[in-house]
Short mmCIF file of C-alpha atoms in Angstrom, two decimals:
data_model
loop_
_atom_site.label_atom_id
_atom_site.label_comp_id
_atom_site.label_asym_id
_atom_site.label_seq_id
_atom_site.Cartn_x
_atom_site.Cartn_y
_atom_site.Cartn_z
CA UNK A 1 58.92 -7.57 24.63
CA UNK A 2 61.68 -6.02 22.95
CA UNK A 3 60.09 -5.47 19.60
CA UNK A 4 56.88 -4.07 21.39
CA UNK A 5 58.83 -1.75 23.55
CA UNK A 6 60.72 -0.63 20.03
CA UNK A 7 57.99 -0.03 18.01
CA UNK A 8 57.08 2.58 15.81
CA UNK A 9 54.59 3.55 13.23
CA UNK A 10 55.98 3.07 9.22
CA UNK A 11 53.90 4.90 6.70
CA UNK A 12 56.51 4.00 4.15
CA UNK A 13 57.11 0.83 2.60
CA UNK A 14 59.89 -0.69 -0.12
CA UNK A 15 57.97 -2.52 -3.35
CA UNK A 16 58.05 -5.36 -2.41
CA UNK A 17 55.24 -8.30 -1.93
CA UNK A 18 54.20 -9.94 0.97
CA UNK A 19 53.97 -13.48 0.39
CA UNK A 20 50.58 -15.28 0.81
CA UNK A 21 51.98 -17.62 2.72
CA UNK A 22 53.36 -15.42 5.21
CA UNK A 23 50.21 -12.96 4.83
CA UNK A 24 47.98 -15.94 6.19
CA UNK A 25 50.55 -17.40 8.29
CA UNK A 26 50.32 -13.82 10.49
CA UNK A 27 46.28 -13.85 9.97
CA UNK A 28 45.96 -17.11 11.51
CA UNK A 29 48.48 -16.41 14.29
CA UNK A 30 45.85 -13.46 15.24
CA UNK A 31 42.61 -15.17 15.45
CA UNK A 32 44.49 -17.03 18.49
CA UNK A 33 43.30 -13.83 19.90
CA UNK A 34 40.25 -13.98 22.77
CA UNK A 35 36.50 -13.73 21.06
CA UNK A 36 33.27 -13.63 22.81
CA UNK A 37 32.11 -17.19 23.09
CA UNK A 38 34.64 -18.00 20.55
CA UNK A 39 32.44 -16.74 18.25
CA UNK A 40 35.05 -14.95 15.67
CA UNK A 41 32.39 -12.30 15.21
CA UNK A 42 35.12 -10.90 12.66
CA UNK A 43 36.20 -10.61 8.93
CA UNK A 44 39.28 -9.20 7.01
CA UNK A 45 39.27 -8.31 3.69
CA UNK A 46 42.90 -7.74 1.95
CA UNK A 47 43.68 -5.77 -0.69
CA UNK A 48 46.50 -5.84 -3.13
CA UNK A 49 44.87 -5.11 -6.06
CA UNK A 50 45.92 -1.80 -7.16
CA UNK A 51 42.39 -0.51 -8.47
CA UNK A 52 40.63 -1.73 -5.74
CA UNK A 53 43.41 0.53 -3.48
CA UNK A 54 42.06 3.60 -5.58
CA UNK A 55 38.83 2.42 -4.84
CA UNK A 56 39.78 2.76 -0.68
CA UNK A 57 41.93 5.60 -1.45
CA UNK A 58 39.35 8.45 -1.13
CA UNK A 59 37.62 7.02 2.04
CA UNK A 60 41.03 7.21 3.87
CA UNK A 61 41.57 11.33 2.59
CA UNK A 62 44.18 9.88 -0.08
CA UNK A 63 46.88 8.99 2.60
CA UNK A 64 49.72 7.72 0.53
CA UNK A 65 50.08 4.45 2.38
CA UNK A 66 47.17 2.96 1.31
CA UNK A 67 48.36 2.76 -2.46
CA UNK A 68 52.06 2.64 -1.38
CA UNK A 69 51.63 -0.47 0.52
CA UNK A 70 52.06 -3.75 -0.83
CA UNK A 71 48.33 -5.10 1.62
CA UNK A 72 45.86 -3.08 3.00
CA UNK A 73 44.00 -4.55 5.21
CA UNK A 74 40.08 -3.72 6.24
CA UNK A 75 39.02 -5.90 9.60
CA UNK A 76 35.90 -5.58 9.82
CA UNK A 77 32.80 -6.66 12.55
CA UNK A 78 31.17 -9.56 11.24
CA UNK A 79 27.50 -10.51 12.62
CA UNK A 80 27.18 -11.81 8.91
CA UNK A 81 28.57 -14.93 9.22
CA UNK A 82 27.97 -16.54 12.58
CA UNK A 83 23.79 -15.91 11.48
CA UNK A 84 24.33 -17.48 8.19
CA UNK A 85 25.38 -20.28 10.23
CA UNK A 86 22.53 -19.73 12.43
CA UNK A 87 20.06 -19.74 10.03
CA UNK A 88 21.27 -22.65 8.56
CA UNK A 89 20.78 -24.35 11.27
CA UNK A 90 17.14 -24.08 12.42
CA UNK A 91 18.72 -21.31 15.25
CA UNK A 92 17.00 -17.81 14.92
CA UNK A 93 19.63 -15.14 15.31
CA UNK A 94 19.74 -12.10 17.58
CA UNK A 95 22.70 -10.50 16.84
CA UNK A 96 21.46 -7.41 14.92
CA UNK A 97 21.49 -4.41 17.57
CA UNK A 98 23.93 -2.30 19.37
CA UNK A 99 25.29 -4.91 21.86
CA UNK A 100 26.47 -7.41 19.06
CA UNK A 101 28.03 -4.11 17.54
CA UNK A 102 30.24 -3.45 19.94
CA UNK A 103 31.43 -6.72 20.78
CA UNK A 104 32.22 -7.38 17.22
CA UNK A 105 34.34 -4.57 17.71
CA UNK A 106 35.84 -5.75 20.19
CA UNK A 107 36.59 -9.16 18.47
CA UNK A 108 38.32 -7.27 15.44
CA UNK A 109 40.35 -5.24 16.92
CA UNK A 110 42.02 -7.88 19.53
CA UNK A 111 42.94 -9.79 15.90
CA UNK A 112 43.72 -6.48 14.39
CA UNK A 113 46.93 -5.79 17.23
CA UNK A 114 47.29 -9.52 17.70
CA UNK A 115 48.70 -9.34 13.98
CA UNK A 116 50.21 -6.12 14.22
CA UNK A 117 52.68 -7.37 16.95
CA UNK A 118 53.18 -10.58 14.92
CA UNK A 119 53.91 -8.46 12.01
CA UNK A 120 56.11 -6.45 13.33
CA UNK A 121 57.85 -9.52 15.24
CA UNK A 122 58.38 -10.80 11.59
CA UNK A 123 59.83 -7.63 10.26
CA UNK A 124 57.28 -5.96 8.42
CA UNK A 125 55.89 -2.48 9.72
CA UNK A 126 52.46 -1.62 9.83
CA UNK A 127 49.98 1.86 9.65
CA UNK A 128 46.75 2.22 11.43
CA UNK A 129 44.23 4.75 9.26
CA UNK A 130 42.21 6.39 11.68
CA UNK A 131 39.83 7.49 8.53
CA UNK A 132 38.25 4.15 8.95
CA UNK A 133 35.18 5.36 11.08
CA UNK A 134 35.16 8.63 9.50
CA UNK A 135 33.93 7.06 6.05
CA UNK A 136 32.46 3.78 6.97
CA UNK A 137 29.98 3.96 3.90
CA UNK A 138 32.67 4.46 1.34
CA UNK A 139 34.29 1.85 2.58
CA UNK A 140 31.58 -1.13 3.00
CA UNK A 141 30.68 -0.12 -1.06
CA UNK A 142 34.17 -0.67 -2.22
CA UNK A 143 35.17 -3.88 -0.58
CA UNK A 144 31.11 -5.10 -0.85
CA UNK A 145 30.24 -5.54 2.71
CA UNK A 146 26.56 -7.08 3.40
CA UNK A 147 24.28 -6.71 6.10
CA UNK A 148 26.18 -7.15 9.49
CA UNK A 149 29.53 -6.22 8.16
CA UNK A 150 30.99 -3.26 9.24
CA UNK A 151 34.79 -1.74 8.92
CA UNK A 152 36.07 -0.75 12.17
CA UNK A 153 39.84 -0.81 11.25
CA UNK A 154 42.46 -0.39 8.56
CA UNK A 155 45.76 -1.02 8.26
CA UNK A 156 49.05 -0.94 5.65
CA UNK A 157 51.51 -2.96 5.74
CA UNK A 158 54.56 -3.38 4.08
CA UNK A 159 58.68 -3.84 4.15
CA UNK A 160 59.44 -0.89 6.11
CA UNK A 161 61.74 1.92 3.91
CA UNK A 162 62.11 4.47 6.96
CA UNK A 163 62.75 4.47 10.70
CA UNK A 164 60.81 7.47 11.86
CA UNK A 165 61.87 8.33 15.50
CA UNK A 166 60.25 7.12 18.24
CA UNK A 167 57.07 9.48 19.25
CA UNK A 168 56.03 10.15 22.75
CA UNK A 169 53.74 8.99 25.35
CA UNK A 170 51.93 10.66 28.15
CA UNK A 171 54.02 9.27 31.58
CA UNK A 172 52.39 5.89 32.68
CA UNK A 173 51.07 7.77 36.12
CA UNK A 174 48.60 9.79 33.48
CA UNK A 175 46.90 6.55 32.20
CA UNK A 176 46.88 4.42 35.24
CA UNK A 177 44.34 4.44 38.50
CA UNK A 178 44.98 2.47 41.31
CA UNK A 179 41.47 0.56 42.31
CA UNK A 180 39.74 3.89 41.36
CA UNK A 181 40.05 6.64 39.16
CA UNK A 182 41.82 9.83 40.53
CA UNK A 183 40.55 12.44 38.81
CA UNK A 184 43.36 15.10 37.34
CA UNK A 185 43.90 19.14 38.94
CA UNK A 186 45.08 22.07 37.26
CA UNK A 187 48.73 20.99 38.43
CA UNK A 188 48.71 17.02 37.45
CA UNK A 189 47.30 18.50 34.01
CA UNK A 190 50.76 20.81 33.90
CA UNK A 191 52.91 18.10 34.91
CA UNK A 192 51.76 15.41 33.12
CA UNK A 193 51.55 17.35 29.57
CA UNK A 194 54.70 19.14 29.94
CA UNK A 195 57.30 16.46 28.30
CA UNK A 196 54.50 16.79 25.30
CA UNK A 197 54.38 20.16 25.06
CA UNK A 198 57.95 21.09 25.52
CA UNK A 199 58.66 18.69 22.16
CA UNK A 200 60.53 20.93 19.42
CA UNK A 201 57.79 19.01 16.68
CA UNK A 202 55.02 20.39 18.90
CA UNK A 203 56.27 23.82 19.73
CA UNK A 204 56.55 24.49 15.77
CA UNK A 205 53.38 22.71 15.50
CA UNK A 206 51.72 25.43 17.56
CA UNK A 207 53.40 28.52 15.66
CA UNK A 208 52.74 27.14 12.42
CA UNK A 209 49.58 27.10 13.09
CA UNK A 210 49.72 30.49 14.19
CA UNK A 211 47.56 29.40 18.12
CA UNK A 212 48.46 29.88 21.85
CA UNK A 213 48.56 26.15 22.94
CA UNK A 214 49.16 22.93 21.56
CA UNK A 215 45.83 21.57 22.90
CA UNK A 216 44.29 24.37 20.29
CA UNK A 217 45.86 22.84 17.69
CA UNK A 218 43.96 19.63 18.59
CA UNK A 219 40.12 21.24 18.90
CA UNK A 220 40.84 23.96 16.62
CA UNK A 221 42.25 22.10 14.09
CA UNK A 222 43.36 18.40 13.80
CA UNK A 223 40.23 17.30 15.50
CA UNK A 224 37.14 19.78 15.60
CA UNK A 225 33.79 19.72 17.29
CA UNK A 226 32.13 20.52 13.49
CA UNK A 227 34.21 17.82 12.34
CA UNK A 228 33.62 14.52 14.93
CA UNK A 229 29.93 15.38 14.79
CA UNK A 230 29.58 14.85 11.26
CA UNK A 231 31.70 11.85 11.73
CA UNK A 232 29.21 10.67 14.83
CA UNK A 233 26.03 11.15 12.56
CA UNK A 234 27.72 9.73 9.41
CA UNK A 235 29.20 6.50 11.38
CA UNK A 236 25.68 5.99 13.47
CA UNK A 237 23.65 5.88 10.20
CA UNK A 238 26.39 3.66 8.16
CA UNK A 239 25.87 1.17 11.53
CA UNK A 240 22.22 1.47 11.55
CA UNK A 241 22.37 1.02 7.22
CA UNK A 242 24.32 -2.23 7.80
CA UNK A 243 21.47 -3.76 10.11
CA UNK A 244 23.19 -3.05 13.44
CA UNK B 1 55.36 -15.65 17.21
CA UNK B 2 55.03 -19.29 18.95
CA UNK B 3 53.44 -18.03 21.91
CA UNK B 4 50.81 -15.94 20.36
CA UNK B 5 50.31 -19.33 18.43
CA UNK B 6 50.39 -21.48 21.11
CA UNK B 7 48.00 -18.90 23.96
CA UNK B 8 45.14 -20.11 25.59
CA UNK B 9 42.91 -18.49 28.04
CA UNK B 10 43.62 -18.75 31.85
CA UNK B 11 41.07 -18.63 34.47
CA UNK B 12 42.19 -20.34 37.09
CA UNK B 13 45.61 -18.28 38.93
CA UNK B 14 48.02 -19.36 41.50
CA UNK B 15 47.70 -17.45 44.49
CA UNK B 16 51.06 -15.36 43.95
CA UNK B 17 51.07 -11.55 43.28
CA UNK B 18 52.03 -9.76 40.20
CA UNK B 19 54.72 -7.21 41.44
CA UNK B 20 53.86 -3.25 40.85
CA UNK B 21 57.12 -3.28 38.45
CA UNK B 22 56.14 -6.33 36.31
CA UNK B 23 52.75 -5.03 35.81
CA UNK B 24 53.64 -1.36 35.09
CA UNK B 25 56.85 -2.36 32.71
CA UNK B 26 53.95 -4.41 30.97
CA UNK B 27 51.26 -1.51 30.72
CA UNK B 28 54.34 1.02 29.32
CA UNK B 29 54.85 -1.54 27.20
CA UNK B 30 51.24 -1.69 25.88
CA UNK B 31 51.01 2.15 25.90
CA UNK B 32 53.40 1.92 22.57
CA UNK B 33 50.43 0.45 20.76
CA UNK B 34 49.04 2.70 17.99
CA UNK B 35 46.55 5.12 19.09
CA UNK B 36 44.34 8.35 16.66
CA UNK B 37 46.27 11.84 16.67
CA UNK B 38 48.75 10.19 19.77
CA UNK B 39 46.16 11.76 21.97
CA UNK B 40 45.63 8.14 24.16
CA UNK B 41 42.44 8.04 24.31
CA UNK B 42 41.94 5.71 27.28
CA UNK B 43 42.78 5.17 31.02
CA UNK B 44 43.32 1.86 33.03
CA UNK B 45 42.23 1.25 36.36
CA UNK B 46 44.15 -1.59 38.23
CA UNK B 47 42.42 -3.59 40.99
CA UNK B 48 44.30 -5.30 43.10
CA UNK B 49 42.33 -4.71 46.83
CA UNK B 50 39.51 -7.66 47.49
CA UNK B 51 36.80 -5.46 48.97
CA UNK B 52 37.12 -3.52 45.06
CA UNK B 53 37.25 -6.55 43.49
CA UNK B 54 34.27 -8.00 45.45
CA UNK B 55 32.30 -4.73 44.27
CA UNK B 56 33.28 -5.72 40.56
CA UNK B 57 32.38 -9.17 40.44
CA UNK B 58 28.18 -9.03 40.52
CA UNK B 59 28.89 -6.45 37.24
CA UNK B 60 30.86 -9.58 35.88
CA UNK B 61 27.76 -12.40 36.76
CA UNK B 62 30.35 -13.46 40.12
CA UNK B 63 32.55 -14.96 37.62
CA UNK B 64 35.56 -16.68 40.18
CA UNK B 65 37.97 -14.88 38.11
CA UNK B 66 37.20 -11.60 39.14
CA UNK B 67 38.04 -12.43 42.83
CA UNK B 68 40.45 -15.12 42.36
CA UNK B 69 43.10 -13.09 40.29
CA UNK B 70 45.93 -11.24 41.94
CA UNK B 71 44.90 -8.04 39.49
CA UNK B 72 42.13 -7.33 37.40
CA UNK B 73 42.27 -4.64 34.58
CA UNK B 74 39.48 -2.13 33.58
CA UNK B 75 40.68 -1.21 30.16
CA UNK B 76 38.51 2.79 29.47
CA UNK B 77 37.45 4.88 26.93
CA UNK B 78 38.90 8.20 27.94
CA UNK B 79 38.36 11.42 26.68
CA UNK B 80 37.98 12.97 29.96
CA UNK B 81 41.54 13.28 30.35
CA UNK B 82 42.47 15.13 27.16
CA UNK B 83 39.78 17.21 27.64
CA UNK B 84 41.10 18.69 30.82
CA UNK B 85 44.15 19.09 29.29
CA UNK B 86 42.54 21.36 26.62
CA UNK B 87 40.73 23.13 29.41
CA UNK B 88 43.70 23.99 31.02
CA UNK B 89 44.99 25.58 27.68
CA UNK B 90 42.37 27.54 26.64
CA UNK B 91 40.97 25.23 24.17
CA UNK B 92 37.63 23.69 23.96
CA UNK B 93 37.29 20.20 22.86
CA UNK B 94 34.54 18.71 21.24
CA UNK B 95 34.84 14.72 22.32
CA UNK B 96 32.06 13.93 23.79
CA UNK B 97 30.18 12.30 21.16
CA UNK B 98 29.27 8.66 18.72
CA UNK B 99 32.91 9.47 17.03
CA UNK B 100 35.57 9.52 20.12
CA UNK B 101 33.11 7.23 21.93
CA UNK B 102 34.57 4.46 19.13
CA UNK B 103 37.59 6.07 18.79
CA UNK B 104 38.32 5.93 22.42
CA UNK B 105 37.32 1.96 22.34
CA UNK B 106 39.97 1.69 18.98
CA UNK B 107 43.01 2.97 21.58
CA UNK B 108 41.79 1.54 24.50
CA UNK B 109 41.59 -2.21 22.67
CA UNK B 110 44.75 -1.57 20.85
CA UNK B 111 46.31 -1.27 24.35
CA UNK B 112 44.46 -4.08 26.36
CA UNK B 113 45.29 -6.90 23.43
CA UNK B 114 48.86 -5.28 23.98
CA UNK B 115 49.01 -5.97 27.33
CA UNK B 116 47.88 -9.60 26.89
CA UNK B 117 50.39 -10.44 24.48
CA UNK B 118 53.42 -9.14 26.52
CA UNK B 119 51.92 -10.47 30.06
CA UNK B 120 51.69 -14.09 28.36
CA UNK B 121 55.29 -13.60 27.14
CA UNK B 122 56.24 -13.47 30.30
CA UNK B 123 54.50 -16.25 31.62
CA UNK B 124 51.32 -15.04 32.76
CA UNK B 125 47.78 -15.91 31.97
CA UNK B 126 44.66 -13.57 31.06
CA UNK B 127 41.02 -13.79 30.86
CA UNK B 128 38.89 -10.89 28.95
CA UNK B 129 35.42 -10.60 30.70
CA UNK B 130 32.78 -10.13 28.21
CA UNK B 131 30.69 -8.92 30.61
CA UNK B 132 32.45 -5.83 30.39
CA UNK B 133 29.72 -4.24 27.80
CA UNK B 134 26.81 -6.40 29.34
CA UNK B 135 26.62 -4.25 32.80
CA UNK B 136 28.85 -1.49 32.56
CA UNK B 137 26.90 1.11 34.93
CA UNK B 138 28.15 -1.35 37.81
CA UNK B 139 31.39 -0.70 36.63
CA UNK B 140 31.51 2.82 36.17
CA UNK B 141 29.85 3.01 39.76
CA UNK B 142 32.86 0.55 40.96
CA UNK B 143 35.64 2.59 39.90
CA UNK B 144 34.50 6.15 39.91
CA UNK B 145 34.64 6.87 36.47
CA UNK B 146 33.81 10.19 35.74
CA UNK B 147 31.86 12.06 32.56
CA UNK B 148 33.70 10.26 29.46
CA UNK B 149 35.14 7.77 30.76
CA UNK B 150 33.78 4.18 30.03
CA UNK B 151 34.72 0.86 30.21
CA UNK B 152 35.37 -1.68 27.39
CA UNK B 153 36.91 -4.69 28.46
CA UNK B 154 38.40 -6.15 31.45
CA UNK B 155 40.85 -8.82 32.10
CA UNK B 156 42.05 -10.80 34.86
CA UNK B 157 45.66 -11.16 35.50
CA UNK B 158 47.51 -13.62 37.06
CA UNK B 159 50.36 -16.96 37.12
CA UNK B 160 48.60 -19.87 35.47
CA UNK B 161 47.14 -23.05 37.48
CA UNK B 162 46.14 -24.93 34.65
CA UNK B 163 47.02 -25.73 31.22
CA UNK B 164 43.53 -25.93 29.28
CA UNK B 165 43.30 -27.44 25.66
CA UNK B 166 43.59 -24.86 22.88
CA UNK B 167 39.97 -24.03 22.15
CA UNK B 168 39.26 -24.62 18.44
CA UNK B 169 38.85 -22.04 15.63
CA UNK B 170 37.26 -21.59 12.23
CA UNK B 171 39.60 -22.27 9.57
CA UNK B 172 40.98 -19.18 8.01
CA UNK B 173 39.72 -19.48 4.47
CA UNK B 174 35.59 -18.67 6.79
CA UNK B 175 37.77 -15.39 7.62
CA UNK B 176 39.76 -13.66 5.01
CA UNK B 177 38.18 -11.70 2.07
CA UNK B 178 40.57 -11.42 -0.92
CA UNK B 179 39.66 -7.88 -2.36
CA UNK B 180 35.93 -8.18 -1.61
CA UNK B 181 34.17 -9.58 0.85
CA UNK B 182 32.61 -13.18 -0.78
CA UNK B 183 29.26 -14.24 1.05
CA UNK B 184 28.56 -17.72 2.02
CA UNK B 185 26.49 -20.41 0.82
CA UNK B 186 24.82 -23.35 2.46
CA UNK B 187 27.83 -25.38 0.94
CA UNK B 188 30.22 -23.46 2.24
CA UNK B 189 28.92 -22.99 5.70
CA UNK B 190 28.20 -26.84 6.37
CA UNK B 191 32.14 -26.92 5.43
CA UNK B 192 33.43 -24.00 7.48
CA UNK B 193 31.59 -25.05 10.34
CA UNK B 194 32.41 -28.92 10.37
CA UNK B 195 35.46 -29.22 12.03
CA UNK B 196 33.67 -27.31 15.00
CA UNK B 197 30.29 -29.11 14.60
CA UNK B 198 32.43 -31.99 15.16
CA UNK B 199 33.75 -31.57 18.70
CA UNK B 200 33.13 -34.00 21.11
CA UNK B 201 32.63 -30.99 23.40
CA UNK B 202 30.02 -29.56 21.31
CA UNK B 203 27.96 -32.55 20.48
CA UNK B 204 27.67 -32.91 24.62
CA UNK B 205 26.76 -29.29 24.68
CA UNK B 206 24.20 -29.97 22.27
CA UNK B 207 22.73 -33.04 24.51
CA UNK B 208 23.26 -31.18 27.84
CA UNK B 209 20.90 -28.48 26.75
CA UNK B 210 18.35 -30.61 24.73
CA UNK B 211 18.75 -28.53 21.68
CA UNK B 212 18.66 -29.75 17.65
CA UNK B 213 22.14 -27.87 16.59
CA UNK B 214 25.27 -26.22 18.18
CA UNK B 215 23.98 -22.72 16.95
CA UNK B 216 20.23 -23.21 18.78
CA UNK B 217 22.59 -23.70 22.22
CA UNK B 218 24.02 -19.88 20.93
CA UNK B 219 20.98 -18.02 20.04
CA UNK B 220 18.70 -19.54 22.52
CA UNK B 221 20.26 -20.11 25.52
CA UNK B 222 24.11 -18.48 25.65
CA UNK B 223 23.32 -15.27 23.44
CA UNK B 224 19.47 -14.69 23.17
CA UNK B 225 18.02 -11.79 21.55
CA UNK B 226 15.94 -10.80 24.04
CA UNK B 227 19.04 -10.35 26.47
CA UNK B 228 21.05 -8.65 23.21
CA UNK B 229 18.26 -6.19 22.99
CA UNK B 230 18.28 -5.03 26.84
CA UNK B 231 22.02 -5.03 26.63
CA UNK B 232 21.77 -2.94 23.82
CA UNK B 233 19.60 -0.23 25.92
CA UNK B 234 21.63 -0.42 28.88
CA UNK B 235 25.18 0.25 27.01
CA UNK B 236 23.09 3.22 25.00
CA UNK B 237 21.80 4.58 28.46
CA UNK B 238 25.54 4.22 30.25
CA UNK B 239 27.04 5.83 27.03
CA UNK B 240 24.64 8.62 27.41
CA UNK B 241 24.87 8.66 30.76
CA UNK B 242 28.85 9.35 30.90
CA UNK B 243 28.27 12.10 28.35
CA UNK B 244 28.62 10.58 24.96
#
């Protein structure tokens, strides 16, 4: 609990290897995780090889982590396999559409924090790279997914070399409903933002980028409407190019 | 480490509450998973009352979990929330679309897998319902869930009444990718897929169902494609419908 309640993000890392052994040690820890009819609609694809990290580099906006860090890792949906299986077996498989997409999803990404925590646990800090479903195409050419493949998550990980401060979260009354969901006024919006937007970090976030609010910073800036829907069209046509 | 090794799912629950501090420390806990831009992307409704639980459980095919758990979790997409917030500050956000709809499901999973992993450190047992993406209209209608706000996975909570058998699991060489992904062939699948093939469980699942092969019980009576397909068009219509 302790390690989970400590944690923190660490984009940088010491060179320094992980060891296979370890590596796989924490991978198979993960697929202990839950999956849909135990089903392990799931791949990961690790890279240490440092042209194949130039080769990821661009789809991820050249975030230093991803050649910094001793493993990258790329979990990705996985339809692939379990109707290879099927279709070696005299089974017809129906696992192409948007329901099997999904769920795949779901199946990666309990592994994915599954072996976060047991990284961390162990030591080693790790990086999520949001760019993962902003340039899904880039990345199923340079790691060679097939049909029914489909990255839905990256991470670094490595030795960690800093200890960034802890950053903040929203108070738990903002995330949780009792039985239904309470819908938020004017007043629970002021109240529960406030710790967030009184931050130092944020308050020179906002001037530096000369707006009124900190939530302008967000739409205005960090995370556009231009911007996500050119990510929705670009990430709907990479699932519908890999079969889905 | 050893009890992320050692889990196993838990459906049946001793009929003993989960106190309002256990599960709370637990879900602040969780809320220090990783999540895009810190913006938290997701809500969780608790159920605890038996009349809300009894409206839940036809969405989840009456599975006995659903009513027989102390507390059952709604893990959300939620972009609702932040986009109040920028409301309230004069900002206007652009989230309701493909993008944050699997963004939101990133954070939201990040936090629910979170949540498992420090509930069974302290003892307790959880079950995700895959149903969750099969009928989530009923859901949504359940617990009120506004204009983006969906839900993508729920799990029942509660202290274990049995100790089940580990279920069994691919080996990890079917999983990992080193540098690119590394298709199968007939060879390898009949290999990857022995061990499991093998089960004493699975040949009597085989019989039960008067089927050929262990995948034929998959894709023709557990996961058909015709019931993929109109699960497909339902989660598109209730992802539409909440205003993605």
């Amino acid at each position: 609990m302790e390690s989970l309640k400590q944690r923190r993000t660490i984009r940088k890392y010491q060179q320094k290897d992980i060891s296979a052994e370890l590596l796989n040690d924490l991978l198979e820890t993960a697929f202990r995780a839950s999956t849909v009819g135990n089903m392990q609609t799931y791949s990961v694809v690790v890279t240490r090889d440092a042209a194949r990290k130039a080769k990821l580099a661009p789809a991820h906006f050249h975030q230093p982590m991803v050649e910094n860090a001793p493993v990258v890792l790329t979990f990705c949906i996985d339809l692939h396999r379990f109707s290879r299986w099927c279709e070696c077996r005299k089974a017809s498989p129906g696992y192409n559409n948007f329901e099997w997409f999904v769920t795949g999803a779901i199946d990666a990404l309990l592994v994915a924090q599954t072996f976060c925590v047991a990284a961390e646990e162990n030591g080693l800090g790790i990086c999520y790279l949001g760019t993962t479903t902003y340039n899904p195409q880039m990345i199923i050419d340079a790691l060679e997914l097939p049909q029914l493949v489909f990255p839905i998550a990256t991470i670094t990980v490595g030795w960690p070399d800093e200890c960034p401060n802890q950053v903040d979260r929203l108070p738990i009354e903002a995330i949780i409903h009792e039985e239904t969901y309470h819908d938020y006024s004017a007043e629970d919006i002021d109240r529960l933002y406030a710790y967030k937007e009184s931050l130092p970090e944020n308050k020179q976030f906002v001037l530096e980028n000369n707006k009124e609010t900190l939530a302008q910073v967000f739409t205005d800036i960090r995370y556009t409407r231009k911007d996500s829907e050119a990510m929705s069209e670009a990430l709907w046509k990479a699932m519908k190019a890999q079969g889905f």
